[in-house]
Each structure stands twice: as structure tokens, then as C-alpha cells.
Coordinates of C-alpha atoms and ligand atoms in Angstrom, one line a residue:
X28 CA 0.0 0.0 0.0
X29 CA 1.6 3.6 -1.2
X30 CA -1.0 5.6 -0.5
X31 CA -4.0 6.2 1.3
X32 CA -6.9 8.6 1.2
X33 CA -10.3 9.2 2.7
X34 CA -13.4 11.7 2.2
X35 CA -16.6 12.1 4.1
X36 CA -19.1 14.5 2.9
X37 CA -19.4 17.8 5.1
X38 CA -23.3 17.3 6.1
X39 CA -23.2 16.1 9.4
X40 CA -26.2 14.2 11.0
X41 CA -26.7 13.9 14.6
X42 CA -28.3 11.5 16.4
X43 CA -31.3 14.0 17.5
X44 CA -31.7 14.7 13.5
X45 CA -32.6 11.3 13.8
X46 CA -34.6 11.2 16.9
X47 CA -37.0 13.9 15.4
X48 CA -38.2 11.7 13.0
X49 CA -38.2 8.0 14.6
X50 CA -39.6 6.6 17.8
X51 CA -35.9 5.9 19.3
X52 CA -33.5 8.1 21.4
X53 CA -29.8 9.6 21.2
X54 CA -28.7 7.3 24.2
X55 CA -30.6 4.0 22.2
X56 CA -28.5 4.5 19.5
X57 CA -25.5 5.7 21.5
X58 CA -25.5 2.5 23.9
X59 CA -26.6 -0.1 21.3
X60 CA -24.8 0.7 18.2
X61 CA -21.9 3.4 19.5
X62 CA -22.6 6.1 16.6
X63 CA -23.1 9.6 17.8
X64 CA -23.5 10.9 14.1
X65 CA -22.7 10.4 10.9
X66 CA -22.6 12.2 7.4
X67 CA -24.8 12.5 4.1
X68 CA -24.6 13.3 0.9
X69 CA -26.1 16.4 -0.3
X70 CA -28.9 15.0 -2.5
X71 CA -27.5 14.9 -6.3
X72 CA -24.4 13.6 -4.7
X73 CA -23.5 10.4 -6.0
X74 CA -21.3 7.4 -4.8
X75 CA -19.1 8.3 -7.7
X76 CA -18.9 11.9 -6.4
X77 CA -17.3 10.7 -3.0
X78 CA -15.1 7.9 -4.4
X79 CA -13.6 10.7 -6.8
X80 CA -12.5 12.6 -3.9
X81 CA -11.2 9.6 -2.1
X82 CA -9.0 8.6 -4.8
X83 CA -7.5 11.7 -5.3
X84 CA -6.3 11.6 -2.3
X85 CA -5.2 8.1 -2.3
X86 CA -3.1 9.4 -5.5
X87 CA -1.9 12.4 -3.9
X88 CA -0.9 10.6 -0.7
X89 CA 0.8 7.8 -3.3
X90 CA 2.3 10.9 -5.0
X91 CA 1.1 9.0 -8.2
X92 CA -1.3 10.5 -11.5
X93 CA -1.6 7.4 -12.9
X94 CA -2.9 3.7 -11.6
X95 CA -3.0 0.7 -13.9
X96 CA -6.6 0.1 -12.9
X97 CA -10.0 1.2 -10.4
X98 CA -11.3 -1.3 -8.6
X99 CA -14.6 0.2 -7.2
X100 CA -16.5 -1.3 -3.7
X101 CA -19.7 -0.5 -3.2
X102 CA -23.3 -1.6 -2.9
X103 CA -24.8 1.8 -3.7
X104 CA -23.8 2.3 -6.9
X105 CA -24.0 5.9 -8.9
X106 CA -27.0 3.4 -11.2
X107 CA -27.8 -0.3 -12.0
X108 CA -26.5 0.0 -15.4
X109 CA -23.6 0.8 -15.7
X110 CA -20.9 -0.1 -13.5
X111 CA -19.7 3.0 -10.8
X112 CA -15.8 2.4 -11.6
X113 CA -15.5 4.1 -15.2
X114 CA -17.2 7.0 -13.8
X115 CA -14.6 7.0 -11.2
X116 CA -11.6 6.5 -13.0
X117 CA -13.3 9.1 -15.8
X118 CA -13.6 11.9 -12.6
X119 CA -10.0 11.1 -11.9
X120 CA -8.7 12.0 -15.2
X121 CA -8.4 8.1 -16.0
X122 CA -10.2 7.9 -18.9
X123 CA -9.2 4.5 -20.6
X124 CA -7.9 2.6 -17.4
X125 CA -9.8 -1.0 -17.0
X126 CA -12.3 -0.1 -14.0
X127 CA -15.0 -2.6 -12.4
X128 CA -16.9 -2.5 -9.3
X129 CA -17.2 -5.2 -6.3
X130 CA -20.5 -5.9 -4.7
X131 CA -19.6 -7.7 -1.7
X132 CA -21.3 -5.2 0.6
X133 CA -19.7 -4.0 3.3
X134 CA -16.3 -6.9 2.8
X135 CA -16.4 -5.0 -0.7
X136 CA -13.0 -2.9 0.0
X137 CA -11.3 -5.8 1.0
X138 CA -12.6 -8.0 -1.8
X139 CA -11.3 -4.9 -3.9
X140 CA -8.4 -5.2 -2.4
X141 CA -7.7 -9.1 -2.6
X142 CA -8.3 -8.4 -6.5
X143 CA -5.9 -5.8 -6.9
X144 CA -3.2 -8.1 -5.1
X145 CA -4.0 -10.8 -8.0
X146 CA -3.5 -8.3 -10.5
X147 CA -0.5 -7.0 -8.9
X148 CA 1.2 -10.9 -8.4
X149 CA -0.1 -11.8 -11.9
X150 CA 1.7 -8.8 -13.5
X151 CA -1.0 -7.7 -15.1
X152 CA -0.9 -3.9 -13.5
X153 CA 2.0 -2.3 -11.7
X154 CA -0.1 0.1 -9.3
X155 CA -4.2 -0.3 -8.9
X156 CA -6.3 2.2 -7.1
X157 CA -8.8 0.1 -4.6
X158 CA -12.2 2.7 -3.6
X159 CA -14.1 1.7 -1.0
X160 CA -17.6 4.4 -1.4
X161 CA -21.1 4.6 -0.1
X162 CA -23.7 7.1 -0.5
X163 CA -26.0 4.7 2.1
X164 CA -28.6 7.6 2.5
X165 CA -29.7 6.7 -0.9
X166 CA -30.7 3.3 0.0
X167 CA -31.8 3.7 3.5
X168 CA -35.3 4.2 4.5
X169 CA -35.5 7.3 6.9
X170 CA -38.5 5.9 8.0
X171 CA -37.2 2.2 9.4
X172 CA -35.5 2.5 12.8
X173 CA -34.2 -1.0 12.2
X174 CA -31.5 1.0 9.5
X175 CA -31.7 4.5 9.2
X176 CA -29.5 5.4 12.7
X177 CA -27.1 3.1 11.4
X178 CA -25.8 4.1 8.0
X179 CA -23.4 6.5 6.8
X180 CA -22.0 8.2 3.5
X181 CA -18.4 8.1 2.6
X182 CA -15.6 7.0 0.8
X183 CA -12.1 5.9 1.5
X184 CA -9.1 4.5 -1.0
X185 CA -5.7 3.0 -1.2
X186 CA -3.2 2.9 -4.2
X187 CA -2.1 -0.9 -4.2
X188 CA 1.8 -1.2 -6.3
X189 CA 3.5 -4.5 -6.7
X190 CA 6.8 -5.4 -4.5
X191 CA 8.1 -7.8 -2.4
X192 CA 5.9 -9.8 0.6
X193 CA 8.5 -9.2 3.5
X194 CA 8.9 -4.9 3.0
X195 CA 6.6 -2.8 4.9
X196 CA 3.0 -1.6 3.4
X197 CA 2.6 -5.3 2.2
X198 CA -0.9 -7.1 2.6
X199 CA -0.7 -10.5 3.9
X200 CA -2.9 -13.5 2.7
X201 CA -6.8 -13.5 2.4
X202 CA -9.3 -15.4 4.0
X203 CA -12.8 -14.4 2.8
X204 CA -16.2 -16.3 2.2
X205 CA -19.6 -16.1 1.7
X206 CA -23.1 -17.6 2.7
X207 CA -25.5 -17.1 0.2
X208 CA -28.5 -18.4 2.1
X209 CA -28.5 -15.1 4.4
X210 CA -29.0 -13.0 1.2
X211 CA -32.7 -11.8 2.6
X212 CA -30.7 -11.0 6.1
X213 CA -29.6 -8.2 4.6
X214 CA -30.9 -6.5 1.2
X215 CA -33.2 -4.3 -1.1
X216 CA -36.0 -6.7 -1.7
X217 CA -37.1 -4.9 -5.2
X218 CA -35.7 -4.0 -8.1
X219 CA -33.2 -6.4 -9.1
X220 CA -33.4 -9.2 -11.8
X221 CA -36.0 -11.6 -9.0
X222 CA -38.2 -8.8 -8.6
X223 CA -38.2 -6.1 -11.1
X224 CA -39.5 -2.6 -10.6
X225 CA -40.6 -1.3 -14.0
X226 CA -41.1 2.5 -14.7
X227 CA -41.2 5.2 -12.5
X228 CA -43.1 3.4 -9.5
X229 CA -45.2 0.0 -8.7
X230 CA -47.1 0.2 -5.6
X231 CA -45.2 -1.5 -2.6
X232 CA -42.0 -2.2 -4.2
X233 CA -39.5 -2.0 -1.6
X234 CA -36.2 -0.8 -2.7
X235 CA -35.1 0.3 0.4
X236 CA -32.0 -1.6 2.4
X237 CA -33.7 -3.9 5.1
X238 CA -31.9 -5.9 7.7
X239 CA -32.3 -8.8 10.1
X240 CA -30.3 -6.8 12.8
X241 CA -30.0 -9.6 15.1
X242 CA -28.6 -12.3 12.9
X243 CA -26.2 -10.3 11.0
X244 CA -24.8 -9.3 14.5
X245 CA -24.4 -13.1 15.3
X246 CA -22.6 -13.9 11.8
X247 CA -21.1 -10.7 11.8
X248 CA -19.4 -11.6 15.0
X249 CA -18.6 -15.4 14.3
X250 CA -17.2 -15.3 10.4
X251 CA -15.1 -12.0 11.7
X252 CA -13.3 -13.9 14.7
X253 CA -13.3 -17.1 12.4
X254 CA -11.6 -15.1 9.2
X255 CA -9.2 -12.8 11.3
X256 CA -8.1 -16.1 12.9
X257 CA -7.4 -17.7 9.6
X258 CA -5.7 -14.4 8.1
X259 CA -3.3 -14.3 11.1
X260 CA -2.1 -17.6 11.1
X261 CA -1.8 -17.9 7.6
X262 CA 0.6 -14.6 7.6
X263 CA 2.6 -16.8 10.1
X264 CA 1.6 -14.5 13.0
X265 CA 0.0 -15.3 16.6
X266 CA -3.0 -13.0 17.8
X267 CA -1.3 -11.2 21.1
X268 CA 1.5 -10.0 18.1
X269 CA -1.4 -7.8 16.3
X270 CA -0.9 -4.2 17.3
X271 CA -3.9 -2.8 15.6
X272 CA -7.1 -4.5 14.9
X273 CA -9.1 -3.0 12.3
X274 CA -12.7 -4.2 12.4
X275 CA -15.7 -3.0 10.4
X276 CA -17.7 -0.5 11.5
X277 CA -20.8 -2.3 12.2
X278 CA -21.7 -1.6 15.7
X279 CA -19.6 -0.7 18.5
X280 CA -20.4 -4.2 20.4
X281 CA -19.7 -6.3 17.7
X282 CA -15.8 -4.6 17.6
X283 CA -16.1 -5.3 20.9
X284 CA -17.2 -9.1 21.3
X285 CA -14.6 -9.5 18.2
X286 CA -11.7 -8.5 19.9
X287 CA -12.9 -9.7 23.3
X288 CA -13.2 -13.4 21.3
X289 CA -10.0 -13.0 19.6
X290 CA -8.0 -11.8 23.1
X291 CA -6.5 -8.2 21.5
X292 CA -7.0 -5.7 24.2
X293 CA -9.2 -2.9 23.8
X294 CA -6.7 -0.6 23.0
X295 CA -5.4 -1.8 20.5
X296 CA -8.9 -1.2 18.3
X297 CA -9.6 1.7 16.6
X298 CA -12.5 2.7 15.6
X299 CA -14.3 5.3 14.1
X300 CA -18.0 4.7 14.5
X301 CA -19.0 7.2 16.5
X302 CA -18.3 9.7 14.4
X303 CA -19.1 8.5 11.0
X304 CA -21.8 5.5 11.4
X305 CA -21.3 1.7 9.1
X306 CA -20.2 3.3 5.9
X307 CA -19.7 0.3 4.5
X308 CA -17.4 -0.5 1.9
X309 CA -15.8 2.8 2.7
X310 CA -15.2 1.5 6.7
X311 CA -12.4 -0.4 6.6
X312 CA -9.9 2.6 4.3
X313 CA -11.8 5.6 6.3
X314 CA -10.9 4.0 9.6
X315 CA -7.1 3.2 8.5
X316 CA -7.0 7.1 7.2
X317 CA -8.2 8.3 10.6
X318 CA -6.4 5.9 12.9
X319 CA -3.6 6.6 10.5
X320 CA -3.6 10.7 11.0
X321 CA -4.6 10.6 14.3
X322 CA -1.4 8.5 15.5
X323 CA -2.9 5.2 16.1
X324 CA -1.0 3.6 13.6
X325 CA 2.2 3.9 13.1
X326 CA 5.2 2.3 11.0
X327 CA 5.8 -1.6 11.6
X328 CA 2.9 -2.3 13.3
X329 CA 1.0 -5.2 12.5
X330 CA -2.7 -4.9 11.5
X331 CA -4.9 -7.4 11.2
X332 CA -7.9 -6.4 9.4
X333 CA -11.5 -7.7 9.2
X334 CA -14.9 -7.3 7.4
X335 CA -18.4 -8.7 7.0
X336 CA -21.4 -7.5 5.0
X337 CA -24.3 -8.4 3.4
X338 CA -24.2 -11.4 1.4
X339 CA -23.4 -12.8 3.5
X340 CA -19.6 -11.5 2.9
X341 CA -16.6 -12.5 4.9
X342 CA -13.1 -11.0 4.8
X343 CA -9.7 -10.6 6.7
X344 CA -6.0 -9.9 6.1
X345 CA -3.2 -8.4 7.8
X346 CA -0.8 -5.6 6.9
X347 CA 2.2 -4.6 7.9
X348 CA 2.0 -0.4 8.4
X349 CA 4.2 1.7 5.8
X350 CA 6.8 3.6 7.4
X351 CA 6.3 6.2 4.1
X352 CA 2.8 6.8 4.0
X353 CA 0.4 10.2 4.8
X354 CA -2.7 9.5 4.9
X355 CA -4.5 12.2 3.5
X356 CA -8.5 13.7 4.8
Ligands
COA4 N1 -34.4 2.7 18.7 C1 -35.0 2.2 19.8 N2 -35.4 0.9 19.9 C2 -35.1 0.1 18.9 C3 -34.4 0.5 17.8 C4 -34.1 1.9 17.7 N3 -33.4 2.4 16.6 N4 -34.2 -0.5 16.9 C5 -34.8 -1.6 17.6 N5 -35.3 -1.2 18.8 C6 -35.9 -2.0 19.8 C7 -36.6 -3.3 19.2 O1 -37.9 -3.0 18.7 C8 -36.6 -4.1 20.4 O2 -37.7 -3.8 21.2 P1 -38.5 -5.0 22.0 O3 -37.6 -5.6 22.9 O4 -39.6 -4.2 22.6 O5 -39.0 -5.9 20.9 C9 -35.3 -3.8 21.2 O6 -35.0 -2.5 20.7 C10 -34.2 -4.7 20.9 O7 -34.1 -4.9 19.5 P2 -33.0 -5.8 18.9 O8 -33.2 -5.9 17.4 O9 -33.0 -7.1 19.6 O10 -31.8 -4.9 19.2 P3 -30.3 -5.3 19.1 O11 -29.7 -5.2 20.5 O12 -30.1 -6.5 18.3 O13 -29.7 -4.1 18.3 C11 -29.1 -3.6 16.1 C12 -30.3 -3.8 17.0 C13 -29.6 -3.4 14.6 C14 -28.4 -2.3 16.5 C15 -28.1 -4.8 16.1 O14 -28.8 -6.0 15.9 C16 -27.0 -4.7 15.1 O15 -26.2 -3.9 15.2 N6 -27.0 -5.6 14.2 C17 -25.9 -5.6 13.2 C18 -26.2 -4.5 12.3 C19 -25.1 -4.4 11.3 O16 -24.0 -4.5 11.6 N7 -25.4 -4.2 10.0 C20 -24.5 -4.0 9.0 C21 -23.7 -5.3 8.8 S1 -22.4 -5.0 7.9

């Protein structure tokens, strides 16, 4: 990793924006999920909007104005048709690089990211630039408790070039998955290819994001320990070695029961949530960038990094931290 950039869009939403217009409370949302606000997207903001400002300063940081390739994460893409990543790589002054998005919800970054390192082994590009962006407020119902205190919009990116496994900035091995039978855990019912929305409306199509809360908690929490486990051992390391780990920005008690399962002290987790809500794809590179600028990563220490999304969508790896990289927000 050679560079690393992140972007949240300035409207900030507080908890008692929230409050005003749902039956819950600042200290349910506080206590249960650990977000004191988050931010939105201006409407007419797109996810391509925020990933463009991400990835320029992923580049920036990378002091690079060129990538090989855009890998895109997201599951709010700018439309269904096409694909979010040549608008990116078009914004960034990119106009003929290869670019495709991910859909692996909110694993999607490091999906992207496990991608880009196949590319980079394989030879095929020399630097790729992986976005992780969401513009959730698009998808969200503001009317469903279950999910609208929850989400956030932003974006977050890294600039991935090829070199050797041992030097610092290197990502370690993968372990990812997925259960398909939890697709209805966590989804917009209508509008795909199963149940099509034609025209401008159809009365009670549901194309808003709903979510079994309770069971993608309990997966979230089991394929996480499960996949970090699998990610450190296979990088050769033991779990009381892992300085930093870097877990999805779920909900402030899944980090929690994570770590708690996986023995890694408290203080040696980051997190971001209660500042920026789930964002997503965009969670695991907004949480490096801001653990990264404020201090709470620093050179050589070893991160061991975990996601989970809707899918269902596992993923973990570990990284070494660059001695020669600013983050840039
Ligand atoms: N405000 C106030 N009360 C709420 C509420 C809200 N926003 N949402 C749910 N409740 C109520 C429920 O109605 C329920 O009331 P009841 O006991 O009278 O039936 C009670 O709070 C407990 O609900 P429950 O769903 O069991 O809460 P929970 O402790 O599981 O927390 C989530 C709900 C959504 C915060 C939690 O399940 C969660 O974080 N799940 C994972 C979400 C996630 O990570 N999603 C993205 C994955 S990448």
C-alpha cells in the first residue's frame, strides 16, 4: 500500500436529527450501536462523487497520476447500469484505465483489495487504485429504525503497487467467504433481476435496504473472529503480536465481542463509529485514514484487518503499516 486517502461528505447528521423523526432516542443509538453521528450526501451527490475525492487523495498521498486500474466497492452504486468504476476513473482524469466494481457489501474494500493483489502478483498492472464508497442515505429508509440510525455516507481508497511480501506496506494472505443463504438478512428486496421494478413506480416495491439486525450481529461476529483467525495464522503471526485491529464499523459491540473473542485488548482497536456511522465498503480505508492521521497507527505495526457484509460476505488480512505513508482527509 503507497497511499492512502479518505473523504466524508461535510453534512453532518446527529443523532437527534434522527430522533425527530423515529420513535428511538440519542442514548438508544448511543449505547446499542456506539454512533453519535454520521454524514450524508447532499442530494444529487452520487457514490461516484465521493469515491472521486477519495481517490484523489489516495493518489496524492501515493504521490502517483496514474494507476494501472480502479477497482470500485460498493453496494450503492451511482445506477444499476452501468458499473460505478468508469465514472470513477473518468472523474480522476483516467479515462481509458480498466475499472469494475465489487458488490460484496460491506467486505467490498477488502474484496477490492484481494483483487488488486492478484493483478498486482499476476503482472497484469504495476499500481491499482482500490475505492471503497457509499452514498447509504440513498438506499436507506429514513422511515425504518431498524436501519436508518445506522448508516453512513463516505468513501475511502488506497493505491495498491506490486513489491516484495516481506517490506513494509505489504498485505498478507486473504481469507474471505460467503453464505449465500443469508441474502434476505440483509438486502433491497425490489428491483433487481427476481423482482423487477418497471417504470417510475409500482405500488409496494421495496427498494429500500432492510436488515435482520440480530442475525447479521451473530454472523457478523462469528465469520469476523473465524476469518481474522485464519488471516493471522496464515501470515505466520500469533494473535497477542497484532498491534492494531481494524474491524468493520458495524456496531460498537460487535468490535467489541470481536476483539474480546479474539483476546486483543481494547486498545489496540480503533474505531471510528462514533463519528461517521457503518459506511460500509468505505469503513475499513476511512478507519485506516483516521487511525492513521490521528497517530494510532504507526510504522511496523501489524494490523490485522477484518470485514463482513451483506451477502453474506466475509473478509480478513493483515498488513504490515508503511513507514512512508500520509494518509491524506
Ligand atoms: N431505537 C429504539 N429501539 C429500537 C431501535 C431503535 N433504533 N431498533 C430496535 N429497537 C428495539 C426493538 O424494537 C426491540 O424492542 P422490543 O424488545 O420491545 O421488541 C429492542 O430495541 C431490541 O431490539 P433488537 O433488534 O433485539 O436490538 P439489538 O440489540 O439486536 O440491536 C441492532 C439492533 C440493529 C443495533 C443490532 O442488531 C445490530 O447492530 N446488528 C448488526 C447491524 C449491522 O452491523 N449491520 C450491517 C452489517 S455489515
Amino acid at each position: 500500500m503507497i497511499g492512502l486517502g479518505a473523504w466524508l461528505p461535510p453534512r453532518h447528521v446527529t443523532n437527534a436529527e434522527i430522533c425527530s423523526r423515529l420513535d428511538t432516542s440519542d442514548e438508544w443509538i448511543r449505547t446499542r450501536i456506539g454512533i453519535a453521528g454520521r454524514h450524508a450526501a447532499e442530494p444529487g451527490t452520487a457514490t461516484s462523487d465521493l469515491a472521486v475525492e477519495a481517490g484523489l487523495l489516495a493518489m496524492k498521498s501515493a504521490g502517483v497520476e496514474h494507476v494501472d486500474a480502479v477497482v470500485l466497492a460498493t453496494a450503492t452504486p451511482d445506477h444499476h447500469i452501468p458499473g460505478t468504476a468508469p465514472t470513477v476513473a473518468h472523474g480522476l482524469g483516467l479515462p481509458e484505465v480498466p475499472a469494475f466494481d465489487v458488490t460484496a457489501g460491506c467486505s467490498g474494500f477488502l474484496y477490492g483489495t484481494a483483487l488488486a493483489a492478484g493483478l498486482l502478483h499476476a503482472g497484469t498492472c504495476r499500481t491499482v487504485l482500490v475505492v471503497g464508497a457509499e452514498a447509504m442515505a440513498s438506499a436507506v429508509d429514513p422511515d425504518d429504525r431498524a436501519t436508518a440510525p445506522i448508516f453512513g455516507d463516505g468513501a475511502g481508497a488506497a493505491v495498491l503497487a506490486a513489491g516484495r511480501p516481506d517490506e513494509p506496506g505489504a498485505l498478507g494472505p486473504i481469507a474471505w467467504g460467503s453464505d449465500g443463504s443469508h441474502a434476505a438478512d440483509l438486502w433491497i428486496p425490489d428491483g433487481g433481476s427476481r423482482r423487477p421494478v418497471h417504470g417510475t413506480a409500482e405500488a409496494g416495491a421495496d427498494r429500500c435496504i432492510r436488515m435482520q439486525g440480530k442475525e447479521v450481529f451473530r454472523h457478523a461476529v462469528r465469520r469476523m473472529c473465524q476469518a481474522a483467525q485464519e488471516a493471522a495464522t496464515a501470515a505466520g503471526w500469533v494473535l497477542r503480536d497484532v498491534d492494531r485491529l481494524v474491524v468493520h464499523q458495524a456496531n460498537a459491540r460487535i468490535s467489541a465481542t470481536v476483539a474480546d473473542t479474539l483476546g486483543i485488548p481494547a486498545e489496540r482497536v480503533p474505531s471510528n463509529i462514533d463519528r461517521v456511522g457503518n459506511t460500509s465498503a468505505a469503513s475499513i480505508p476511512l478507519l485506516l485514514a483516521h487511525a492513521a492521521t490521528g497517530g494510532d497507527l504507526i510504522a511496523g505495526h501489524r494490523v490485522l484487518l477484518a470485514a463482513f457484509g451483506g451477502g453474506f460476505t466475509w473478509a480478513a488480512t493483515t498488513l504490515v503499516w508503511p513507514d512512508d505513508v500520509e494518509a491524506l482527509v
